[in-house]
Coordinates of N, CA and C in Angstrom, one line a residue:
Chain A
D186 N 68.7 271.2 -40.3 CA 69.7 271.1 -41.3 C 69.2 270.2 -42.4
I187 N 69.8 270.5 -43.6 CA 69.4 269.7 -44.8 C 70.2 268.4 -44.8
Q188 N 69.4 267.3 -45.0 CA 70.0 266.0 -45.0 C 70.3 265.5 -46.4
M189 N 71.3 264.8 -46.6 CA 71.7 264.3 -47.9 C 71.6 262.8 -47.9
T190 N 70.8 262.2 -48.8 CA 70.6 260.7 -48.7 C 71.0 260.1 -50.1
Q191 N 72.0 259.3 -50.0 CA 72.4 258.6 -51.2 C 71.8 257.2 -51.4
S192 N 71.6 256.8 -52.6 CA 71.1 255.4 -52.8 C 71.7 255.0 -54.2
P193 N 72.0 253.6 -54.2 CA 72.0 252.7 -53.1 C 73.2 252.9 -52.2
S194 N 73.3 252.2 -51.1 CA 74.5 252.3 -50.3 C 75.6 251.5 -50.9
S195 N 75.3 250.5 -51.7 CA 76.3 249.8 -52.4 C 75.7 249.1 -53.6
L196 N 76.6 248.9 -54.6 CA 76.1 248.2 -55.8 C 77.3 247.4 -56.4
S197 N 76.9 246.4 -57.2 CA 77.9 245.6 -57.9 C 77.4 245.5 -59.3
A198 N 78.3 245.8 -60.2 CA 78.0 245.9 -61.6 C 79.2 245.3 -62.4
S199 N 78.9 245.0 -63.7 CA 79.9 244.4 -64.5 C 80.7 245.5 -65.3
V200 N 81.9 245.2 -65.7 CA 82.6 246.1 -66.5 C 81.8 246.4 -67.8
G201 N 81.8 247.7 -68.1 CA 81.0 248.1 -69.2 C 79.6 248.5 -68.9
D202 N 79.1 248.2 -67.7 CA 77.7 248.6 -67.4 C 77.6 250.1 -67.2
R203 N 76.4 250.6 -67.2 CA 76.1 251.9 -66.9 C 75.6 251.9 -65.4
V204 N 76.2 252.8 -64.6 CA 75.9 252.8 -63.2 C 75.4 254.2 -62.8
T205 N 74.3 254.2 -62.0 CA 73.7 255.4 -61.6 C 73.6 255.4 -60.1
I206 N 74.0 256.5 -59.5 CA 74.0 256.8 -58.1 C 73.1 258.0 -57.9
T207 N 72.2 258.0 -56.9 CA 71.3 259.1 -56.6 C 71.7 259.7 -55.3
C208 N 71.5 261.0 -55.3 CA 71.7 261.8 -54.0 C 70.5 262.7 -53.9
R209 N 69.8 262.7 -52.8 CA 68.6 263.5 -52.6 C 68.8 264.4 -51.4
A210 N 68.5 265.7 -51.6 CA 68.6 266.6 -50.5 C 67.2 266.8 -49.9
S211 N 67.1 267.0 -48.6 CA 65.8 267.2 -47.9 C 65.2 268.5 -48.2
Q212 N 66.0 269.5 -48.7 CA 65.5 270.8 -49.2 C 66.2 271.2 -50.4
D213 N 65.7 272.2 -51.1 CA 66.3 272.7 -52.3 C 67.7 273.2 -52.1
I214 N 68.6 272.7 -52.8 CA 70.0 273.2 -52.7 C 70.5 273.8 -54.0
S215 N 69.5 274.1 -54.9 CA 69.9 274.6 -56.3 C 70.8 273.6 -56.9
N216 N 72.0 274.1 -57.4 CA 73.0 273.2 -58.0 C 74.3 273.1 -57.2
Y217 N 74.2 273.4 -55.9 CA 75.4 273.5 -55.1 C 75.7 272.1 -54.6
L218 N 76.1 271.2 -55.5 CA 76.4 269.8 -55.2 C 77.7 269.4 -55.9
A219 N 78.5 268.7 -55.1 CA 79.7 268.1 -55.6 C 79.7 266.6 -55.4
W220 N 80.4 265.9 -56.3 CA 80.6 264.5 -56.2 C 82.1 264.2 -56.0
Y221 N 82.4 263.3 -55.1 CA 83.8 262.8 -54.9 C 83.9 261.3 -55.0
Q222 N 85.1 260.9 -55.4 CA 85.4 259.5 -55.5 C 86.5 259.2 -54.5
Q223 N 86.3 258.2 -53.7 CA 87.4 257.7 -52.8 C 87.7 256.3 -53.1
K224 N 88.8 256.0 -53.7 CA 89.3 254.7 -53.9 C 89.8 254.1 -52.6
P225 N 89.8 252.7 -52.5 CA 90.1 252.1 -51.2 C 91.5 252.5 -50.8
G226 N 91.6 253.0 -49.5 CA 92.9 253.4 -49.0 C 93.4 254.8 -49.5
K227 N 92.6 255.5 -50.3 CA 93.1 256.7 -50.9 C 92.4 257.9 -50.4
V228 N 92.8 259.1 -50.9 CA 92.3 260.4 -50.5 C 91.1 260.6 -51.5
P229 N 90.0 261.3 -51.0 CA 88.9 261.6 -51.9 C 89.4 262.5 -53.0
E230 N 88.7 262.4 -54.1 CA 89.0 263.2 -55.3 C 87.7 263.8 -55.8
L231 N 87.8 265.1 -56.2 CA 86.7 265.8 -56.8 C 86.4 265.3 -58.2
L232 N 85.2 264.9 -58.4 CA 84.7 264.5 -59.7 C 83.9 265.5 -60.5
I233 N 82.9 266.0 -59.8 CA 81.9 266.9 -60.4 C 81.6 268.0 -59.4
Y234 N 81.4 269.2 -59.9 CA 80.9 270.3 -59.1 C 79.8 271.1 -59.7
T235 N 79.1 271.9 -59.0 CA 77.9 272.5 -59.5 C 77.0 271.5 -60.2
A236 N 76.9 270.3 -59.6 CA 76.0 269.3 -60.0 C 76.3 268.6 -61.3
S237 N 76.9 269.3 -62.2 CA 77.0 268.7 -63.5 C 78.3 269.0 -64.3
T238 N 79.2 269.8 -63.6 CA 80.4 270.2 -64.3 C 81.6 269.3 -63.9
L239 N 82.2 268.7 -64.9 CA 83.2 267.7 -64.7 C 84.5 268.4 -64.4
Q240 N 85.1 268.0 -63.3 CA 86.4 268.5 -62.9 C 87.5 268.1 -63.9
S241 N 88.4 269.0 -64.1 CA 89.5 268.8 -65.1 C 90.2 267.5 -64.8
G242 N 90.4 266.7 -65.9 CA 91.1 265.5 -65.8 C 90.3 264.3 -65.5
V243 N 89.0 264.5 -65.1 CA 88.1 263.3 -64.8 C 87.6 262.7 -66.1
P244 N 87.7 261.4 -66.3 CA 87.2 260.8 -67.5 C 85.8 261.1 -67.9
S245 N 85.5 261.3 -69.1 CA 84.2 261.7 -69.6 C 83.1 260.7 -69.4
R246 N 83.5 259.5 -69.0 CA 82.4 258.5 -68.7 C 81.6 258.9 -67.4
F247 N 82.2 259.8 -66.6 CA 81.5 260.3 -65.5 C 80.6 261.5 -65.9
S248 N 79.4 261.5 -65.4 CA 78.6 262.7 -65.6 C 77.6 262.9 -64.4
G249 N 77.2 264.1 -64.2 CA 76.3 264.5 -63.2 C 75.1 265.3 -63.7
S250 N 74.0 265.1 -63.0 CA 72.8 265.9 -63.4 C 72.0 266.2 -62.2
G251 N 71.0 267.0 -62.4 CA 70.1 267.3 -61.3 C 70.2 268.8 -60.8
S252 N 69.1 269.2 -60.1 CA 69.0 270.5 -59.5 C 67.9 270.5 -58.5
G253 N 68.0 271.3 -57.5 CA 67.0 271.4 -56.5 C 67.2 270.3 -55.4
T254 N 66.5 269.2 -55.5 CA 66.7 268.2 -54.5 C 67.2 266.8 -55.0
D255 N 67.1 266.6 -56.3 CA 67.5 265.3 -56.8 C 68.6 265.4 -57.8
F256 N 69.6 264.5 -57.5 CA 70.9 264.6 -58.3 C 71.3 263.2 -58.6
T257 N 72.0 263.1 -59.7 CA 72.5 261.7 -60.2 C 73.9 261.8 -60.6
L258 N 74.7 260.8 -60.2 CA 76.0 260.6 -60.8 C 75.9 259.3 -61.6
T259 N 76.4 259.5 -62.9 CA 76.3 258.3 -63.8 C 77.7 258.0 -64.2
I260 N 78.0 256.7 -64.2 CA 79.3 256.2 -64.8 C 78.9 255.4 -66.0
N261 N 79.2 255.9 -67.2 CA 78.9 255.2 -68.4 C 80.1 254.2 -68.7
S262 N 79.8 252.9 -68.9 CA 80.8 251.9 -69.1 C 81.8 251.8 -67.9
L263 N 81.3 251.2 -66.9 CA 82.1 251.0 -65.7 C 83.4 250.3 -66.0
Q264 N 84.5 250.9 -65.4 CA 85.8 250.3 -65.5 C 86.4 249.8 -64.2
P265 N 87.3 248.8 -64.2 CA 87.8 248.3 -63.0 C 88.4 249.3 -62.0
E266 N 89.0 250.4 -62.6 CA 89.6 251.5 -61.8 C 88.5 252.4 -61.2
D267 N 87.2 252.1 -61.5 CA 86.2 252.9 -60.9 C 85.7 252.3 -59.5
V268 N 86.3 251.2 -59.1 CA 85.9 250.6 -57.8 C 86.3 251.7 -56.7
A269 N 85.3 252.1 -56.0 CA 85.5 253.2 -55.1 C 84.2 253.4 -54.3
T270 N 84.3 254.3 -53.3 CA 83.1 254.8 -52.7 C 82.9 256.3 -53.2
Y271 N 81.6 256.6 -53.5 CA 81.3 257.9 -54.1 C 80.4 258.6 -53.1
Y272 N 80.8 259.9 -52.9 CA 80.1 260.8 -52.0 C 79.5 262.0 -52.7
C273 N 78.3 262.4 -52.3 CA 77.9 263.7 -52.7 C 78.1 264.7 -51.5
Q274 N 78.2 266.0 -51.8 CA 78.3 267.0 -50.8 C 77.5 268.2 -51.2
K275 N 76.7 268.7 -50.3 CA 76.0 270.0 -50.6 C 76.8 271.1 -50.1
Y276 N 76.8 272.3 -50.7 CA 77.5 273.4 -50.2 C 76.8 274.7 -50.5
N277 N 75.4 274.7 -50.5 CA 74.7 275.9 -50.6 C 74.7 276.7 -49.3
S278 N 74.8 276.0 -48.2 CA 74.8 276.6 -46.9 C 75.4 275.7 -45.9
V279 N 75.8 276.3 -44.7 CA 76.3 275.5 -43.7 C 75.2 274.7 -43.0
P280 N 75.4 273.4 -42.6 CA 76.6 272.6 -42.7 C 76.8 272.0 -44.1
W281 N 78.0 271.8 -44.5 CA 78.3 271.3 -45.9 C 78.3 269.8 -45.8
T282 N 77.1 269.2 -45.7 CA 76.9 267.8 -45.4 C 77.3 266.9 -46.6
F283 N 77.9 265.8 -46.3 CA 78.1 264.7 -47.2 C 77.0 263.7 -47.2
G284 N 76.8 263.0 -48.3 CA 75.9 261.9 -48.3 C 76.7 260.7 -47.6
Q285 N 76.0 259.6 -47.3 CA 76.6 258.6 -46.5 C 77.6 257.7 -47.4
G286 N 77.5 257.9 -48.7 CA 78.5 257.2 -49.6 C 77.8 256.0 -50.3
T287 N 78.3 255.7 -51.5 CA 77.8 254.6 -52.3 C 79.1 253.8 -52.7
K288 N 79.1 252.6 -52.3 CA 80.3 251.7 -52.6 C 80.0 251.0 -53.9
V289 N 80.9 251.1 -54.9 CA 80.8 250.5 -56.2 C 81.8 249.4 -56.3
E290 N 81.3 248.2 -56.6 CA 82.2 247.1 -56.8 C 82.0 246.5 -58.2
I291 N 82.9 245.7 -58.6 CA 82.8 245.0 -59.9 C 82.3 243.6 -59.7
K292 N 81.3 243.2 -60.4 CA 80.7 241.9 -60.3 C 81.6 240.8 -60.9
Chain B
E7 N 103.0 273.6 -58.4 CA 102.1 272.5 -58.1 C 101.4 272.8 -56.8
V8 N 100.1 272.7 -56.9 CA 99.3 272.8 -55.7 C 99.4 271.6 -54.8
Q9 N 99.6 271.8 -53.5 CA 99.8 270.7 -52.6 C 99.4 271.2 -51.2
V10 N 98.8 270.3 -50.4 CA 98.5 270.5 -49.0 C 99.0 269.3 -48.2
V11 N 99.7 269.5 -47.1 CA 100.2 268.4 -46.3 C 99.8 268.6 -44.8
E12 N 99.1 267.7 -44.3 CA 98.7 267.7 -42.9 C 99.7 267.1 -42.0
T13 N 99.8 267.6 -40.8 CA 100.6 267.0 -39.8 C 100.0 267.3 -38.4
G14 N 100.4 266.6 -37.4 CA 100.0 266.9 -36.1 C 99.1 265.8 -35.4
G15 N 98.7 264.8 -36.2 CA 97.9 263.8 -35.6 C 98.6 262.9 -34.6
G16 N 97.9 262.1 -33.9 CA 98.5 261.2 -32.9 C 97.5 260.6 -32.0
L17 N 98.1 260.0 -30.9 CA 97.2 259.4 -29.9 C 97.1 260.4 -28.7
I18 N 95.9 260.7 -28.3 CA 95.6 261.7 -27.3 C 94.5 261.1 -26.4
Q19 N 94.7 261.4 -25.1 CA 93.7 261.0 -24.2 C 92.4 261.8 -24.2
P20 N 91.3 261.2 -23.9 CA 90.0 262.0 -23.9 C 90.2 263.2 -23.0
G21 N 89.6 264.3 -23.5 CA 89.7 265.6 -22.8 C 90.9 266.4 -23.2
G22 N 91.8 265.8 -23.9 CA 93.1 266.4 -24.3 C 92.9 267.4 -25.5
S23 N 94.0 268.0 -25.9 CA 94.0 268.9 -27.0 C 95.1 268.5 -28.0
L24 N 94.9 268.9 -29.2 CA 95.8 268.7 -30.3 C 95.6 269.7 -31.4
R25 N 96.7 270.1 -32.0 CA 96.6 271.1 -33.1 C 97.1 270.4 -34.4
L26 N 96.3 270.4 -35.4 CA 96.6 269.9 -36.7 C 97.1 271.1 -37.5
S27 N 98.1 270.8 -38.4 CA 98.6 271.8 -39.3 C 98.4 271.3 -40.7
C28 N 98.2 272.2 -41.6 CA 98.0 271.9 -43.0 C 98.9 273.0 -43.8
A29 N 100.0 272.5 -44.2 CA 100.9 273.4 -45.0 C 100.6 273.4 -46.4
A30 N 100.4 274.6 -47.0 CA 100.0 274.7 -48.4 C 101.1 275.2 -49.3
S31 N 101.1 274.7 -50.5 CA 102.1 275.2 -51.5 C 101.4 275.3 -52.8
G32 N 101.9 276.3 -53.6 CA 101.3 276.4 -55.0 C 100.1 277.3 -55.0
F33 N 99.7 277.8 -53.8 CA 98.6 278.8 -53.7 C 98.7 279.4 -52.4
T34 N 97.9 280.5 -52.2 CA 98.0 281.3 -51.0 C 96.8 281.0 -50.1
V35 N 97.0 280.5 -48.9 CA 95.9 280.2 -48.0 C 95.1 281.4 -47.6
S36 N 95.8 282.6 -47.5 CA 95.1 283.8 -47.0 C 94.0 284.2 -47.8
N37 N 94.0 284.0 -49.1 CA 92.9 284.4 -50.0 C 92.2 283.2 -50.6
S38 N 92.3 282.1 -49.9 CA 91.6 280.9 -50.4 C 90.6 280.4 -49.4
Y39 N 89.6 279.7 -49.8 CA 88.7 279.0 -48.9 C 89.4 277.6 -48.6
M40 N 89.3 277.3 -47.3 CA 89.9 276.0 -46.9 C 88.9 275.2 -46.0
I41 N 89.0 273.9 -46.1 CA 88.1 273.1 -45.4 C 88.8 271.9 -44.7
W42 N 88.2 271.5 -43.6 CA 88.7 270.3 -42.8 C 87.5 269.3 -42.9
V43 N 87.9 268.1 -43.3 CA 86.9 267.0 -43.4 C 87.5 265.8 -42.6
R44 N 86.7 265.0 -41.9 CA 87.3 263.9 -41.2 C 86.5 262.6 -41.6
Q45 N 87.2 261.5 -41.3 CA 86.7 260.2 -41.7 C 87.0 259.2 -40.6
A46 N 86.0 258.8 -39.8 CA 86.2 257.9 -38.8 C 86.6 256.5 -39.4
P47 N 87.2 255.6 -38.7 CA 87.6 254.3 -39.3 C 86.4 253.6 -39.9
G48 N 86.5 253.3 -41.1 CA 85.5 252.5 -41.8 C 84.2 253.3 -42.1
K49 N 84.2 254.6 -41.8 CA 83.0 255.4 -42.0 C 83.1 256.3 -43.2
G50 N 82.1 257.1 -43.4 CA 82.1 258.1 -44.5 C 82.7 259.4 -44.1
L51 N 82.6 260.3 -45.1 CA 83.2 261.7 -44.9 C 82.3 262.6 -44.1
E52 N 82.9 263.3 -43.2 CA 82.2 264.3 -42.4 C 82.8 265.7 -42.5
W53 N 82.1 266.7 -42.9 CA 82.6 268.0 -42.9 C 82.8 268.5 -41.5
V54 N 83.9 269.2 -41.2 CA 84.2 269.6 -39.9 C 84.2 271.1 -39.8
S55 N 84.9 271.8 -40.7 CA 85.1 273.3 -40.5 C 85.5 273.9 -41.9
F56 N 85.3 275.2 -41.9 CA 85.5 275.9 -43.2 C 86.0 277.3 -42.8
I57 N 86.9 277.9 -43.6 CA 87.3 279.3 -43.4 C 87.3 279.9 -44.8
Y58 N 86.7 281.1 -44.8 CA 86.6 281.9 -46.1 C 87.9 282.7 -46.2
G59 N 88.1 283.2 -47.4 CA 89.2 284.1 -47.6 C 89.2 285.3 -46.7
N60 N 88.0 285.8 -46.4 CA 87.8 287.0 -45.5 C 88.0 286.6 -44.0
G61 N 88.2 285.4 -43.7 CA 88.4 285.0 -42.3 C 87.2 284.4 -41.6
N62 N 86.0 284.5 -42.2 CA 84.8 283.9 -41.6 C 85.0 282.4 -41.5
T63 N 84.5 281.9 -40.3 CA 84.7 280.5 -40.0 C 83.4 279.9 -39.7
Y64 N 83.3 278.6 -40.0 CA 82.1 277.8 -39.8 C 82.5 276.4 -39.3
Y65 N 81.6 275.8 -38.5 CA 81.9 274.5 -37.8 C 80.6 273.6 -37.9
A66 N 80.9 272.3 -37.9 CA 79.9 271.3 -37.7 C 79.4 271.4 -36.3
D67 N 78.2 271.1 -36.0 CA 77.6 271.2 -34.6 C 78.4 270.2 -33.7
S68 N 78.9 269.1 -34.3 CA 79.6 268.1 -33.5 C 80.9 268.6 -32.9
V69 N 81.5 269.7 -33.5 CA 82.8 270.2 -33.0 C 82.7 271.7 -32.5
K70 N 81.6 272.3 -32.7 CA 81.4 273.7 -32.4 C 81.7 273.9 -30.9
G71 N 82.5 274.9 -30.6 CA 82.9 275.3 -29.3 C 84.1 274.5 -28.8
R72 N 84.5 273.5 -29.5 CA 85.7 272.7 -29.1 C 86.8 272.8 -30.1
F73 N 86.5 273.0 -31.4 CA 87.5 273.1 -32.4 C 87.6 274.5 -33.0
T74 N 88.8 275.0 -33.3 CA 89.0 276.3 -33.9 C 89.8 276.2 -35.2
I75 N 89.3 276.7 -36.3 CA 90.1 276.8 -37.5 C 90.8 278.1 -37.6
S76 N 92.0 278.1 -38.0 CA 92.7 279.4 -38.2 C 93.8 279.2 -39.2
R77 N 94.5 280.3 -39.5 CA 95.6 280.2 -40.5 C 96.7 281.2 -40.1
D78 N 97.9 280.9 -40.6 CA 99.0 281.7 -40.4 C 99.5 282.1 -41.8
N79 N 99.2 283.3 -42.2 CA 99.5 283.7 -43.6 C 101.0 283.7 -43.9
S80 N 101.8 284.1 -42.9 CA 103.2 284.1 -43.1 C 103.8 282.7 -43.3
R81 N 103.1 281.7 -42.8 CA 103.6 280.3 -43.0 C 102.8 279.6 -44.1
N82 N 101.8 280.3 -44.6 CA 100.9 279.7 -45.6 C 100.3 278.4 -45.1
T83 N 99.9 278.4 -43.9 CA 99.5 277.2 -43.2 C 98.1 277.4 -42.5
L84 N 97.3 276.3 -42.6 CA 96.0 276.2 -42.0 C 96.1 275.4 -40.7
Y85 N 95.3 275.7 -39.7 CA 95.4 274.9 -38.5 C 94.0 274.5 -38.1
L86 N 93.9 273.4 -37.3 CA 92.7 273.1 -36.6 C 93.1 272.7 -35.1
Q87 N 92.7 273.6 -34.3 CA 92.9 273.4 -32.8 C 91.8 272.6 -32.3
M88 N 92.1 271.5 -31.7 CA 91.0 270.6 -31.2 C 91.2 270.4 -29.7
N89 N 90.2 270.9 -29.0 CA 90.2 270.8 -27.5 C 89.1 269.9 -27.0
S90 N 89.2 269.5 -25.8 CA 88.1 268.6 -25.2 C 87.8 267.4 -26.1
L91 N 88.9 266.8 -26.5 CA 88.7 265.7 -27.5 C 87.9 264.5 -26.9
R92 N 87.2 263.9 -27.7 CA 86.3 262.7 -27.3 C 86.7 261.5 -28.2
A93 N 86.3 260.4 -27.7 CA 86.6 259.1 -28.5 C 86.0 259.2 -29.9
E94 N 84.8 259.9 -30.0 CA 84.2 260.0 -31.3 C 84.8 260.9 -32.2
D95 N 85.9 261.6 -31.8 CA 86.7 262.5 -32.7 C 87.8 261.7 -33.4
T96 N 87.9 260.4 -33.0 CA 88.9 259.6 -33.7 C 88.6 259.5 -35.2
A97 N 89.6 259.8 -36.0 CA 89.3 259.9 -37.4 C 90.6 260.3 -38.1
V98 N 90.6 260.1 -39.4 CA 91.6 260.7 -40.3 C 91.1 262.1 -40.6
Y99 N 91.9 263.1 -40.4 CA 91.5 264.5 -40.7 C 92.2 264.9 -42.0
Y100 N 91.4 265.4 -42.9 CA 91.9 265.9 -44.2 C 91.7 267.4 -44.2
C101 N 92.7 268.1 -44.7 CA 92.4 269.5 -45.1 C 92.4 269.5 -46.7
A102 N 91.7 270.5 -47.2 CA 91.6 270.6 -48.6 C 91.3 272.1 -49.0
R103 N 91.8 272.4 -50.2 CA 91.5 273.7 -50.7 C 90.1 273.7 -51.3
W104 N 89.3 274.7 -51.1 CA 88.0 274.8 -51.7 C 88.1 275.9 -52.7
Y105 N 87.9 275.5 -54.0 CA 88.2 276.5 -55.1 C 86.9 277.1 -55.6
L106 N 86.8 278.4 -55.3 CA 85.6 279.2 -55.7 C 84.3 278.4 -55.4
N107 N 83.5 278.2 -56.4 CA 82.2 277.5 -56.2 C 82.4 276.0 -56.7
R108 N 83.6 275.5 -56.7 CA 83.8 274.2 -57.4 C 84.1 273.0 -56.5
G109 N 84.0 273.2 -55.3 CA 84.3 272.0 -54.4 C 85.8 271.9 -54.0
A110 N 86.1 270.9 -53.2 CA 87.4 270.7 -52.6 C 88.3 270.0 -53.7
D111 N 89.2 270.8 -54.3 CA 89.9 270.2 -55.4 C 91.3 269.7 -55.1
Y112 N 91.9 270.1 -54.0 CA 93.2 269.5 -53.6 C 93.1 269.1 -52.2
W113 N 93.3 267.8 -51.9 CA 93.3 267.3 -50.6 C 94.7 266.8 -50.1
G114 N 94.9 266.9 -48.8 CA 96.1 266.3 -48.3 C 95.9 264.8 -48.1
Q115 N 97.0 264.2 -47.6 CA 96.9 262.8 -47.5 C 96.2 262.4 -46.2
G116 N 96.0 263.3 -45.3 CA 95.3 263.1 -44.1 C 96.2 262.8 -42.9
T117 N 95.7 263.1 -41.7 CA 96.5 262.8 -40.5 C 95.6 262.1 -39.5
L118 N 96.0 261.0 -38.9 CA 95.2 260.2 -38.0 C 95.2 260.7 -36.6
V119 N 94.0 260.9 -36.1 CA 93.9 261.3 -34.7 C 93.1 260.2 -33.9
I120 N 93.7 259.7 -32.9 CA 93.1 258.6 -32.1 C 93.0 259.2 -30.7
V121 N 91.7 259.2 -30.2 CA 91.4 259.6 -28.9 C 91.1 258.4 -28.1
S122 N 92.0 258.1 -27.2 CA 91.8 256.9 -26.4 C 92.6 256.9 -25.1
S123 N 92.2 256.3 -24.1 CA 92.9 256.2 -22.8 C 93.8 255.0 -22.8

């Protein structure tokens, strides 16, 4: 099975900082990658699909890039409401594995 | 408005069975892709199962042979039948609509399953 590895597992940044989260697949998954945000105590929400397409309603400070095995989620100008755990998920083939998550906190 | 609502969670003894339901509104389950995802306490998201519009089903290795995903088109409801439950199945179970090639765009609030004696 293809493994999904996120890094870092957690980070602390200041409001207004640019934050980058990486997701690496152990094999080529093309662009079949989604990113989700899960705020504390809340349900996951879709942020980005097909690696770089922003889901409707998601603030434009979020962006995704990458293809093949290396993917990035970027938050430009981190806001207090962005405190959450972020997960990548591959969906090119079964199993539709999630990364282990990256917890983002405000410094 | 698109909405999914899970029910059926609870406390169950190891080896027991439970059926989760996911009632959908605002879209038709029968021609949608649907997914079950679980989250153990304090842990990350784990994909559990998936059903295509054509009825094809897929399962994580951790639940294969024990869990069955199905749907009732007349009730517009998705189900997850869980048998031979183990302590490690303890989690919040979410159902979600998977829209085309775009990921899981609508999630339920989740239902908690606790497997314990």
